[in-house]
Amino acid sequence: MTTTASGKTRVPAIDGWFTTGDEPALLASRCEACGTYVFPPGPTWCPNPACSSTAFDEVRLGRRGRVWSFTDARYQPPPPFRAPEPYEPFAIAAVELVAEQLVVLGQVVGDVGCDDLAVGDEVELVVDTLFEDDDHEYLVWKWKPVATGVDGEGRADG
Amino acid sequence: MGDDGRRVAVLGAGMHPWGKWGRNFVEYGVKAANDALAEAGLAWTDVQFVAGADTIRNGYPGYVAGATFAQALGWNGTRVSSSYAACASGAQAIDSARTQILAGRCDVALVVGADTTPKGFFAPVGGERKADPDWLRFYLVGATNPTYFALYARRRMACYGATDADFAAVKVKNARHGAANPNARYRTPVTAEEVLASPMVADPLRLLEICATSDGGAALVLTSLEFARRHGHAEPVTVEAVSTVTPTFPQGRLEMPDLATDSAVAVPSGRRRFTAAVVQAAYDEAGVGPDDVDVAEVYDLSSALELDWYEDLGLCKEGEAERLLTDGDTTVGGRVPVNPSGGLSCFGEAIPAQAIAQVCELTWQLRGAAAGRQVEGARLGVTANQGLFGHGSSVVLRR
């Protein structure tokens, strides 16, 4: 847990789903018997119908993946989404993690819009602010294009 | 058991027009039920089983819909059931009624679904619900339903070269179909230019390409074949199949309301989408295939999603849906018209009524009673539908 310059405490918006720090990663459960990954973590039985295991290891998912698809939210989503005023549209990407063979949804960082994204682009997981209240800054995972700064200067091939 | 042992008759279909009426959903359901009974030539007192499809927007599950509609029509001592399966609720209610008839427990069943919806995006149930995936996707990502529709649309563009013009053309076709449908909410034809000029909601989908949320009600009177014939219906429309199967692990396409897919490291992903498997199960039960289909009603939650359905129905190969559309095959008058009712594009979604409404439309189509939007000579129709939490449905009807 860290504190921001304005004295707010930085806390995950949800507990146990991701790590923070320099190289943050999503946390998943991995079935000890068949190797199936489960995100979000914390299953009590394996989702593989051919596997009856109830034993899981906590693992970190790969921090990089390929954009499976993407879109944006031009209009403010309803609660429980909490948006800063005034509302700023943001991009959303579904990202394929090659080693784990699953797709994870997440917001895309800052000023990166749909024009800066393409299916197949490489992205990296970062932890960023989801929303704030008087005392806290709530954190969530987001996707960030590998060839693009948060300032959204465009893809290397674009 | 002969073929008759697997079929039930559709003797009546009824709807309350879709709109944004803002009244109690029970009123829409009762209107639809009475219309369906009138069409069947039967009275409420003839009904032996009531199957309700639940709304979750109106307190309890639709005040527990089966009983609520039964009470509104007048307590009658009927057996009752209520189904909730997100967008497939109506199909599960149909299947509940069908299996009661096929099991010989009743001859006449009434199926009813109705909804009153709030304005704007569908939102999850309130409170702080950190174990509910539907709540979490709004809280952590701001992922609305159109977010998912747009992900599929963008994927079509990347994989198959679909264009904004293709998506707009779906809307133009459905708007033309729905203009002739008295139960549709939106009955004004639109041009591709108007579609493409409407505000972007979830890139690449625009306002006119995304299904609205609507009020509406739909009902069906189902009977045993023997009852139908005894009452002078020699060749009624019949329900040949109802599929409500779940996905198969590993589910490889990101589905509402999930934040991640299954992992395919232990079991390889199947080649076919879940939605294709839902339809295949209906084809298998009915003993038919795509070549037998004369008309289809599919769940066009977005313009782009209708194209996915063409492939899931087997009307064309993957990646060829845009061509099927632009060739005019899926327009009324074409080879296999899709959404002659106007689809969700012209109705908007009244969730528990919608899968029932699809069957109402096909019933009228197969009877040759769909004035202004009739698919000439249609003998076999199929519906396809999909919603949250791994629900989908497909119904095959024949005459």
Coordinates of C-alpha atoms in Angstrom, one line a residue:
Chain A
M1 CA 0.0 0.0 0.0
T2 CA 1.4 3.4 -1.0
T3 CA 0.4 7.0 -0.6
T4 CA 0.0 9.6 -3.3
A5 CA 1.5 13.1 -3.3
S6 CA -1.9 14.4 -2.3
G7 CA -1.8 12.1 0.8
K8 CA -4.3 9.6 -0.5
T9 CA -3.8 5.9 0.1
R10 CA -3.5 3.8 -3.0
V11 CA -5.5 0.6 -2.7
P12 CA -6.6 -2.1 -5.2
A13 CA -10.3 -1.6 -6.3
I14 CA -10.6 -5.4 -5.7
D15 CA -8.5 -7.6 -3.5
G16 CA -6.4 -10.5 -4.7
W17 CA -6.8 -10.0 -8.5
F18 CA -3.5 -8.4 -9.3
T19 CA -0.1 -7.4 -7.8
T20 CA 1.2 -3.8 -7.7
G21 CA 4.7 -2.5 -7.9
D22 CA 7.2 -2.1 -10.8
E23 CA 6.1 -5.2 -12.8
P24 CA 2.4 -5.7 -11.9
A25 CA 0.6 -8.9 -12.9
L26 CA -2.8 -10.4 -12.8
L27 CA -3.2 -13.2 -10.3
A28 CA -4.8 -16.4 -11.3
S29 CA -5.4 -19.9 -10.0
R30 CA -3.8 -22.8 -11.8
C31 CA -5.3 -26.3 -11.4
E32 CA -2.7 -28.6 -9.9
A33 CA -4.1 -31.6 -11.9
C34 CA -4.8 -30.4 -15.4
G35 CA -3.0 -27.0 -15.5
T36 CA -6.1 -25.0 -16.4
Y37 CA -5.7 -21.3 -15.5
V38 CA -8.6 -19.5 -13.9
F39 CA -9.1 -15.7 -13.8
P40 CA -10.5 -14.2 -11.7
P41 CA -8.7 -16.4 -9.1
G42 CA -10.3 -18.3 -6.3
P43 CA -12.3 -21.2 -7.8
T44 CA -13.1 -24.1 -5.4
W45 CA -13.3 -26.6 -8.3
C46 CA -11.7 -26.9 -11.7
P47 CA -13.8 -25.5 -14.6
N48 CA -12.5 -28.3 -16.9
P49 CA -15.4 -30.7 -16.8
A50 CA -13.0 -33.7 -17.3
C51 CA -11.1 -32.7 -14.2
S52 CA -12.3 -33.1 -10.6
S53 CA -9.4 -31.4 -8.9
T54 CA -10.0 -28.9 -6.1
A55 CA -6.3 -28.0 -5.6
F56 CA -4.9 -24.8 -7.1
D57 CA -1.7 -22.8 -7.1
E58 CA -1.7 -19.0 -7.1
V59 CA 0.2 -17.9 -10.2
R60 CA 0.9 -14.6 -12.0
L61 CA -0.3 -14.4 -15.6
G62 CA 2.0 -13.2 -18.3
R63 CA 2.2 -9.4 -18.4
R64 CA 2.1 -9.1 -22.2
G65 CA -0.5 -10.2 -24.7
R66 CA -2.0 -9.5 -28.1
V67 CA -5.1 -7.5 -28.7
W68 CA -8.0 -9.9 -29.5
S69 CA -10.3 -7.0 -30.0
F70 CA -11.0 -3.5 -28.8
T71 CA -13.6 -0.8 -28.5
D72 CA -14.3 2.3 -26.4
A73 CA -17.0 3.8 -24.1
R74 CA -18.2 7.0 -25.7
Y75 CA -20.9 7.4 -23.1
Q76 CA -20.6 7.1 -19.4
P77 CA -21.3 3.6 -18.2
P78 CA -23.9 3.3 -15.4
P79 CA -23.0 2.6 -11.7
P80 CA -21.2 0.9 -10.1
F81 CA -18.8 2.4 -12.6
R82 CA -17.5 5.7 -11.1
A83 CA -16.3 8.3 -13.6
P84 CA -14.5 11.5 -13.0
E85 CA -16.3 14.7 -14.0
P86 CA -16.4 15.7 -16.8
Y87 CA -16.6 12.2 -18.3
E88 CA -13.8 11.3 -20.7
P89 CA -14.3 8.4 -23.1
F90 CA -11.8 5.5 -22.7
A91 CA -10.8 2.5 -24.8
I92 CA -11.3 -1.1 -23.7
A93 CA -9.3 -4.1 -25.0
A94 CA -9.8 -7.9 -24.8
V95 CA -6.2 -9.2 -24.7
E96 CA -5.1 -12.8 -25.5
L97 CA -2.4 -14.2 -23.3
V98 CA -0.6 -16.7 -25.4
A99 CA 0.9 -19.0 -22.8
E100 CA -2.2 -19.2 -20.7
Q101 CA -4.5 -19.4 -23.7
L102 CA -7.2 -17.1 -22.3
V103 CA -8.5 -13.6 -23.1
V104 CA -8.8 -10.9 -20.4
L105 CA -10.8 -7.7 -20.7
G106 CA -9.5 -4.4 -19.3
Q107 CA -9.5 -0.6 -19.8
V108 CA -6.7 0.8 -22.0
V109 CA -4.5 3.5 -20.4
G110 CA -5.0 7.2 -20.6
D111 CA -5.1 8.9 -24.0
V112 CA -4.8 5.7 -26.1
G113 CA -7.9 5.6 -28.3
C114 CA -9.3 3.2 -30.8
D115 CA -7.3 4.9 -33.6
D116 CA -4.1 3.9 -31.8
L117 CA -5.1 0.2 -31.6
A118 CA -5.2 -2.7 -33.9
V119 CA -6.2 -6.4 -33.5
G120 CA -2.9 -8.3 -32.9
D121 CA -1.0 -5.4 -31.3
E122 CA 1.2 -6.2 -28.3
V123 CA 0.1 -4.7 -25.0
E124 CA 1.5 -4.8 -21.5
L125 CA -0.3 -4.8 -18.2
V126 CA 0.0 -1.8 -15.9
V127 CA -1.8 -0.7 -12.7
D128 CA -3.5 2.6 -12.9
T129 CA -6.2 4.7 -11.1
L130 CA -9.8 3.5 -11.6
F131 CA -11.4 6.2 -9.4
E132 CA -10.7 8.3 -6.3
D133 CA -12.5 9.4 -3.2
D134 CA -11.4 11.8 -0.4
D135 CA -9.0 9.4 1.2
H136 CA -8.2 6.8 -1.4
E137 CA -7.1 6.2 -4.9
Y138 CA -8.5 2.9 -6.2
L139 CA -6.3 0.9 -8.5
V140 CA -7.1 -1.5 -11.4
W141 CA -5.2 -3.3 -14.1
K142 CA -5.1 -1.6 -17.5
W143 CA -3.6 -2.5 -20.9
K144 CA -0.9 -0.3 -22.4
P145 CA 0.4 -0.6 -26.0
V146 CA 4.0 -1.7 -25.9
A147 CA 5.0 0.6 -28.7
T148 CA 3.1 3.6 -27.4
G149 CA 3.6 6.0 -24.5
V150 CA 0.8 6.9 -22.2
D151 CA 0.8 10.1 -24.2
G152 CA -0.7 8.2 -27.1
E153 CA 1.7 9.0 -29.9
G154 CA 0.6 6.1 -32.0
R155 CA 1.7 2.6 -32.8
A156 CA 5.2 1.9 -34.2
D157 CA 3.6 0.6 -37.4
G158 CA 0.9 3.3 -37.6
Chain B
M1 CA -43.0 -43.1 -30.1
G2 CA -43.7 -41.6 -33.5
D3 CA -42.8 -38.1 -34.7
D4 CA -46.0 -36.8 -33.2
G5 CA -44.6 -37.7 -29.8
R6 CA -41.9 -35.0 -30.1
R7 CA -44.1 -32.2 -31.5
V8 CA -46.5 -29.7 -30.0
A9 CA -48.7 -27.3 -31.9
V10 CA -48.7 -23.5 -31.8
L11 CA -52.3 -22.5 -31.9
G12 CA -52.0 -18.9 -30.9
A13 CA -49.5 -16.1 -30.9
G14 CA -50.0 -12.7 -29.4
M15 CA -48.0 -9.6 -28.6
H16 CA -48.3 -6.2 -27.0
P17 CA -46.5 -3.7 -29.3
W18 CA -43.0 -2.9 -28.3
G19 CA -42.3 0.7 -27.1
K20 CA -41.3 2.8 -24.2
W21 CA -44.7 2.8 -22.6
G22 CA -43.6 3.0 -18.9
R23 CA -46.5 1.0 -17.6
N24 CA -46.5 -2.3 -15.5
F25 CA -45.1 -5.2 -17.4
V26 CA -48.0 -7.4 -16.2
E27 CA -50.4 -5.3 -18.4
Y28 CA -48.3 -6.1 -21.5
G29 CA -48.2 -9.8 -20.7
V30 CA -52.0 -10.0 -20.1
K31 CA -52.7 -8.2 -23.4
A32 CA -50.4 -10.6 -25.3
A33 CA -51.9 -13.7 -23.6
N34 CA -55.4 -12.7 -24.4
D35 CA -54.5 -12.1 -28.0
A36 CA -52.8 -15.5 -28.2
L37 CA -55.8 -17.2 -26.7
A38 CA -58.2 -15.4 -29.1
E39 CA -56.1 -16.5 -32.0
A40 CA -56.2 -20.1 -30.8
G41 CA -60.0 -19.8 -30.2
L42 CA -59.5 -20.8 -26.6
A43 CA -60.5 -19.3 -23.3
W44 CA -58.2 -18.7 -20.3
T45 CA -60.3 -21.3 -18.5
D46 CA -59.1 -23.9 -21.0
V47 CA -55.4 -23.4 -20.0
Q48 CA -53.9 -26.1 -17.9
F49 CA -50.4 -24.9 -17.5
V50 CA -48.9 -21.4 -17.4
A51 CA -45.2 -20.9 -18.1
G52 CA -43.9 -17.4 -17.3
A53 CA -40.6 -15.9 -18.4
D54 CA -39.1 -13.6 -15.7
T55 CA -38.1 -10.0 -15.8
I56 CA -35.4 -9.1 -13.2
R57 CA -36.1 -5.3 -13.6
N58 CA -39.4 -5.3 -11.9
G59 CA -39.1 -6.8 -8.4
Y60 CA -38.5 -10.4 -7.4
P61 CA -38.1 -12.3 -10.7
G62 CA -41.0 -10.5 -12.4
Y63 CA -43.0 -11.0 -9.1
V64 CA -42.4 -14.6 -10.1
A65 CA -43.8 -14.2 -13.6
G66 CA -45.9 -17.4 -14.1
A67 CA -48.0 -16.8 -11.0
T68 CA -48.2 -13.1 -11.6
F69 CA -49.7 -13.6 -15.1
A70 CA -52.0 -16.4 -13.7
Q71 CA -53.3 -14.1 -11.0
A72 CA -53.8 -11.2 -13.4
L73 CA -55.8 -13.4 -15.7
G74 CA -57.7 -14.7 -12.7
W75 CA -56.5 -17.5 -10.4
N76 CA -57.6 -20.7 -12.1
G77 CA -55.9 -23.6 -10.3
T78 CA -53.5 -24.1 -13.2
R79 CA -50.0 -25.6 -12.8
V80 CA -47.4 -22.9 -13.2
S81 CA -43.7 -22.5 -13.8
S82 CA -41.4 -19.5 -14.1
S83 CA -38.1 -19.3 -16.0
Y84 CA -35.1 -17.0 -15.8
A85 CA -32.3 -17.5 -18.4
A86 CA -31.5 -13.9 -19.3
C87 CA -32.3 -13.3 -23.0
A88 CA -33.2 -17.0 -23.4
S89 CA -35.9 -16.9 -20.6
G90 CA -38.7 -17.0 -23.1
A91 CA -37.3 -20.1 -24.8
Q92 CA -36.9 -21.9 -21.5
A93 CA -40.6 -21.0 -20.7
I94 CA -41.6 -22.4 -24.1
D95 CA -39.6 -25.6 -23.4
S96 CA -41.2 -25.9 -19.9
A97 CA -44.6 -25.8 -21.5
R98 CA -43.6 -28.1 -24.3
T99 CA -42.2 -30.8 -22.1
Q100 CA -45.3 -30.7 -19.9
I101 CA -47.4 -31.4 -23.0
L102 CA -45.1 -34.1 -24.3
A103 CA -45.1 -35.8 -20.9
G104 CA -48.9 -36.0 -21.1
R105 CA -49.4 -33.8 -18.1
C106 CA -51.6 -31.2 -20.0
D107 CA -53.0 -30.5 -23.4
V108 CA -53.1 -26.7 -23.4
A109 CA -50.3 -24.4 -22.1
L110 CA -49.9 -20.7 -22.1
V111 CA -46.4 -19.1 -22.4
V112 CA -46.0 -15.4 -21.4
G113 CA -43.1 -13.0 -21.1
A114 CA -43.2 -9.2 -20.6
D115 CA -40.9 -6.5 -19.5
T116 CA -40.7 -2.8 -18.6
T117 CA -37.2 -1.4 -19.0
P118 CA -35.4 1.6 -17.7
K119 CA -33.8 4.2 -20.0
G120 CA -30.3 3.8 -21.3
F121 CA -27.7 1.0 -20.7
F122 CA -28.8 -2.1 -18.9
A123 CA -27.1 -1.9 -15.5
P124 CA -26.5 -4.6 -13.0
V125 CA -28.4 -5.2 -9.8
G126 CA -27.6 -2.5 -7.2
G127 CA -25.5 -2.6 -4.0
E128 CA -21.9 -3.7 -3.6
R129 CA -21.7 -7.1 -5.2
K130 CA -18.0 -8.1 -5.5
A131 CA -18.9 -11.8 -6.2
D132 CA -21.2 -11.0 -9.1
P133 CA -19.5 -11.0 -12.5
D134 CA -22.2 -8.7 -13.9
W135 CA -21.6 -6.1 -11.2
L136 CA -17.8 -6.5 -11.5
R137 CA -17.6 -5.8 -15.2
F138 CA -19.2 -2.4 -14.7
Y139 CA -17.2 -1.6 -11.6
L140 CA -13.8 -2.6 -12.7
V141 CA -13.9 -1.9 -16.5
G142 CA -17.1 0.0 -17.3
A143 CA -18.0 -2.7 -19.8
T144 CA -21.6 -2.3 -20.9
N145 CA -23.4 -4.7 -23.2
P146 CA -22.5 -2.6 -26.3
T147 CA -18.8 -3.0 -25.2
Y148 CA -19.1 -6.8 -25.9
F149 CA -21.1 -6.2 -29.1
A150 CA -18.4 -3.9 -30.3
L151 CA -15.6 -6.3 -29.5
Y152 CA -17.3 -8.9 -31.8
A153 CA -17.9 -6.3 -34.5
R154 CA -14.2 -5.2 -34.5
R155 CA -13.1 -8.8 -34.6
R156 CA -15.2 -9.4 -37.7
M157 CA -13.5 -6.4 -39.3
A158 CA -10.1 -7.7 -38.5
C159 CA -10.8 -11.4 -39.4
Y160 CA -13.1 -11.1 -42.4
G161 CA -12.7 -7.5 -43.7
A162 CA -16.2 -6.4 -42.6
T163 CA -16.8 -2.7 -43.1
D164 CA -18.9 0.0 -41.5
A165 CA -21.0 -0.1 -44.7
D166 CA -21.7 -3.8 -44.2
F167 CA -22.9 -3.2 -40.6
A168 CA -25.0 -0.2 -41.7
A169 CA -26.6 -2.4 -44.5
V170 CA -27.9 -4.8 -41.8
K171 CA -29.7 -2.0 -40.1
V172 CA -31.1 -0.6 -43.4
K173 CA -32.5 -4.1 -44.2
N174 CA -34.0 -4.7 -40.8
A175 CA -35.5 -1.2 -40.7
R176 CA -37.2 -1.9 -44.1
H177 CA -38.6 -5.2 -42.8
G178 CA -39.8 -3.7 -39.5
A179 CA -41.6 -0.8 -41.2
A180 CA -44.4 -3.2 -42.0
N181 CA -44.7 -4.7 -38.5
P182 CA -47.4 -3.2 -36.3
N183 CA -45.7 -4.6 -33.2
A184 CA -42.3 -3.0 -33.9
R185 CA -41.2 0.0 -31.9
Y186 CA -39.2 1.6 -34.7
R187 CA -41.1 1.6 -38.0
T188 CA -39.2 4.2 -40.0
P189 CA -36.9 3.1 -42.8
V190 CA -33.4 4.5 -42.6
T191 CA -30.6 5.0 -45.1
A192 CA -27.0 3.9 -44.8
E193 CA -26.0 7.6 -44.6
E194 CA -28.3 8.1 -41.6
V195 CA -26.9 5.0 -39.8
L196 CA -23.3 6.1 -40.4
A197 CA -24.1 9.7 -39.3
S198 CA -25.6 8.5 -35.9
P199 CA -23.3 9.0 -32.9
M200 CA -20.6 6.4 -32.2
V201 CA -21.4 4.6 -28.9
A202 CA -18.9 1.8 -28.8
D203 CA -16.4 2.0 -31.7
P204 CA -17.2 0.7 -34.4
L205 CA -20.9 0.5 -33.5
R206 CA -23.2 3.6 -33.8
L207 CA -26.4 4.4 -32.0
L208 CA -28.6 3.1 -34.8
E209 CA -26.8 -0.2 -34.9
I210 CA -27.2 -1.0 -31.2
C211 CA -30.4 -2.6 -29.8
A212 CA -32.5 -0.4 -27.6
T213 CA -34.1 -1.4 -24.3
S214 CA -37.9 -1.7 -24.7
D215 CA -41.2 -2.5 -23.1
G216 CA -43.2 -5.3 -24.6
G217 CA -45.0 -8.6 -24.1
A218 CA -45.4 -11.8 -26.1
A219 CA -47.4 -15.0 -25.6
L220 CA -48.0 -18.3 -27.2
V221 CA -50.7 -21.0 -26.8
L222 CA -49.1 -24.4 -27.2
T223 CA -51.2 -27.6 -27.3
S224 CA -50.7 -31.3 -28.0
L225 CA -51.1 -32.3 -31.6
E226 CA -54.0 -34.5 -30.7
F227 CA -55.8 -31.6 -29.1
A228 CA -55.1 -29.4 -32.1
R229 CA -56.5 -31.8 -34.6
R230 CA -59.5 -32.5 -32.4
H231 CA -60.2 -28.8 -32.5
G232 CA -60.0 -28.5 -36.3
H233 CA -56.4 -27.6 -36.8
A234 CA -55.3 -30.2 -39.3
E235 CA -52.0 -28.6 -40.2
P236 CA -50.9 -26.4 -37.3
V237 CA -47.5 -24.8 -37.0
T238 CA -45.5 -27.2 -34.8
V239 CA -42.5 -26.8 -32.5
E240 CA -39.9 -29.2 -33.8
A241 CA -37.1 -28.4 -31.4
V242 CA -36.1 -26.2 -28.6
S243 CA -32.4 -25.9 -27.8
T244 CA -31.2 -24.2 -24.6
V245 CA -27.7 -25.8 -24.3
T246 CA -24.8 -24.3 -22.3
P247 CA -21.4 -23.5 -23.7
T248 CA -18.7 -26.3 -23.8
F249 CA -15.5 -25.8 -22.0
P250 CA -13.2 -24.1 -22.9
Q251 CA -15.4 -21.2 -23.8
G252 CA -13.1 -19.3 -26.1
R253 CA -15.1 -16.2 -27.0
L254 CA -15.4 -13.5 -24.3
E255 CA -19.0 -13.5 -23.3
M256 CA -21.2 -11.2 -21.2
P257 CA -20.7 -10.6 -18.3
D258 CA -17.3 -12.3 -18.0
L259 CA -14.0 -10.4 -17.7
A260 CA -12.0 -13.4 -19.1
T261 CA -12.5 -16.5 -21.2
D262 CA -11.7 -20.0 -20.1
S263 CA -8.1 -21.1 -20.5
A264 CA -7.5 -23.6 -23.3
V265 CA -4.2 -25.0 -22.1
A266 CA -5.6 -28.3 -20.9
V267 CA -8.4 -28.8 -23.4
P268 CA -8.2 -27.4 -26.9
S269 CA -10.9 -24.8 -28.0
G270 CA -13.5 -26.2 -30.3
R271 CA -13.7 -24.7 -33.7
R272 CA -17.4 -23.6 -33.5
R273 CA -18.7 -20.7 -31.5
F274 CA -21.1 -21.4 -28.6
T275 CA -23.9 -19.7 -30.6
A276 CA -23.4 -22.1 -33.4
A277 CA -23.6 -25.0 -31.0
V278 CA -26.9 -23.7 -29.7
V279 CA -28.4 -23.7 -33.2
Q280 CA -26.8 -27.1 -34.1
A281 CA -28.5 -28.7 -31.1
A282 CA -31.9 -27.5 -32.4
Y283 CA -31.1 -28.7 -35.9
D284 CA -30.2 -32.1 -34.5
E285 CA -33.3 -32.4 -32.5
A286 CA -35.5 -31.4 -35.5
G287 CA -33.6 -33.6 -37.9
V288 CA -33.0 -30.6 -40.2
G289 CA -30.0 -28.6 -41.5
P290 CA -29.3 -25.1 -42.8
D291 CA -30.5 -26.1 -46.3
D292 CA -34.0 -26.7 -44.9
V293 CA -34.4 -23.2 -43.5
D294 CA -36.8 -20.8 -45.2
V295 CA -36.8 -18.0 -42.7
A296 CA -34.9 -17.1 -39.5
E297 CA -35.3 -14.7 -36.6
V298 CA -31.9 -14.0 -35.0
Y299 CA -30.8 -11.9 -32.0
D300 CA -29.3 -8.8 -33.7
L301 CA -28.2 -7.1 -30.4
S302 CA -26.0 -5.1 -32.9
S303 CA -26.0 -4.8 -36.7
A304 CA -22.7 -6.7 -36.8
L305 CA -23.9 -9.5 -34.6
E306 CA -26.5 -10.5 -37.2
L307 CA -23.7 -11.4 -39.5
D308 CA -22.2 -13.8 -36.9
W309 CA -25.6 -15.5 -36.8
Y310 CA -25.7 -16.2 -40.5
E311 CA -22.6 -18.3 -40.0
D312 CA -23.8 -19.8 -36.7
L313 CA -27.0 -20.9 -38.6
G314 CA -24.9 -22.4 -41.3
L315 CA -26.4 -20.2 -44.0
C316 CA -22.9 -19.5 -45.2
K317 CA -19.3 -20.3 -44.3
E318 CA -17.4 -18.2 -41.8
G319 CA -16.3 -15.0 -43.3
E320 CA -19.0 -15.0 -46.0
A321 CA -21.8 -13.4 -44.1
E322 CA -21.2 -9.9 -45.6
R323 CA -21.5 -11.3 -49.1
L324 CA -24.8 -13.1 -48.2
L325 CA -26.1 -9.8 -46.9
T326 CA -25.0 -7.6 -49.8
D327 CA -26.3 -10.2 -52.3
G328 CA -29.7 -9.7 -50.9
D329 CA -30.1 -13.3 -49.8
T330 CA -31.3 -12.4 -46.3
T331 CA -33.8 -9.7 -47.4
V332 CA -37.5 -10.6 -47.7
G333 CA -37.7 -11.8 -51.3
G334 CA -34.2 -13.3 -51.1
R335 CA -33.1 -16.9 -50.7
V336 CA -33.4 -17.1 -46.9
P337 CA -34.8 -14.0 -45.3
V338 CA -33.5 -13.1 -41.8
N339 CA -35.4 -11.0 -39.3
P340 CA -38.5 -10.3 -41.4
S341 CA -40.0 -8.9 -38.2
G342 CA -37.4 -6.1 -38.2
G343 CA -35.5 -7.9 -35.4
L344 CA -34.1 -6.3 -32.3
S345 CA -33.1 -3.4 -34.6
C346 CA -36.8 -2.4 -34.9
F347 CA -38.0 -3.8 -31.5
G348 CA -35.4 -3.1 -29.0
E349 CA -35.1 -5.7 -26.3
A350 CA -37.8 -6.6 -23.8
I351 CA -35.7 -9.5 -22.4
P352 CA -38.2 -12.1 -21.1
A353 CA -40.6 -11.5 -24.1
Q354 CA -38.0 -11.5 -26.8
A355 CA -37.4 -15.2 -27.5
I356 CA -41.2 -15.7 -27.4
A357 CA -41.6 -12.8 -29.8
Q358 CA -39.2 -14.5 -32.3
V359 CA -41.5 -17.6 -32.2
C360 CA -44.6 -15.4 -32.6
E361 CA -43.1 -13.9 -35.8
L362 CA -42.2 -17.3 -37.3
T363 CA -45.7 -18.7 -36.4
W364 CA -47.2 -15.9 -38.5
Q365 CA -44.7 -16.3 -41.2
L366 CA -45.3 -20.1 -41.5
R367 CA -49.1 -19.4 -41.6
G368 CA -48.7 -16.8 -44.4
A369 CA -50.1 -14.2 -42.1
A370 CA -47.2 -11.7 -41.9
A371 CA -48.7 -8.9 -43.9
G372 CA -46.2 -6.6 -45.6
R373 CA -43.2 -8.7 -44.6
Q374 CA -44.3 -12.2 -45.7
V375 CA -41.6 -14.7 -46.7
E376 CA -43.5 -16.5 -49.5
G377 CA -44.0 -20.2 -49.1
A378 CA -42.0 -20.5 -45.9
R379 CA -42.4 -24.0 -44.4
L380 CA -39.5 -24.1 -41.9
G381 CA -38.2 -21.4 -39.6
V382 CA -35.5 -21.2 -37.0
T383 CA -34.9 -18.7 -34.1
A384 CA -31.5 -18.0 -32.5
N385 CA -30.9 -16.0 -29.4
Q386 CA -28.1 -15.4 -26.8
G387 CA -27.8 -13.6 -23.5
L388 CA -25.8 -13.2 -20.3
F389 CA -24.3 -16.0 -18.2
G390 CA -23.9 -18.7 -20.9
H391 CA -27.6 -18.7 -22.0
G392 CA -28.7 -19.1 -25.6
S393 CA -31.7 -20.6 -27.4
S394 CA -32.8 -21.8 -30.7
V395 CA -36.3 -23.0 -31.7
V396 CA -37.3 -24.8 -34.9
L397 CA -40.8 -24.4 -36.2
R398 CA -42.5 -26.1 -39.2
R399 CA -45.7 -26.1 -41.0

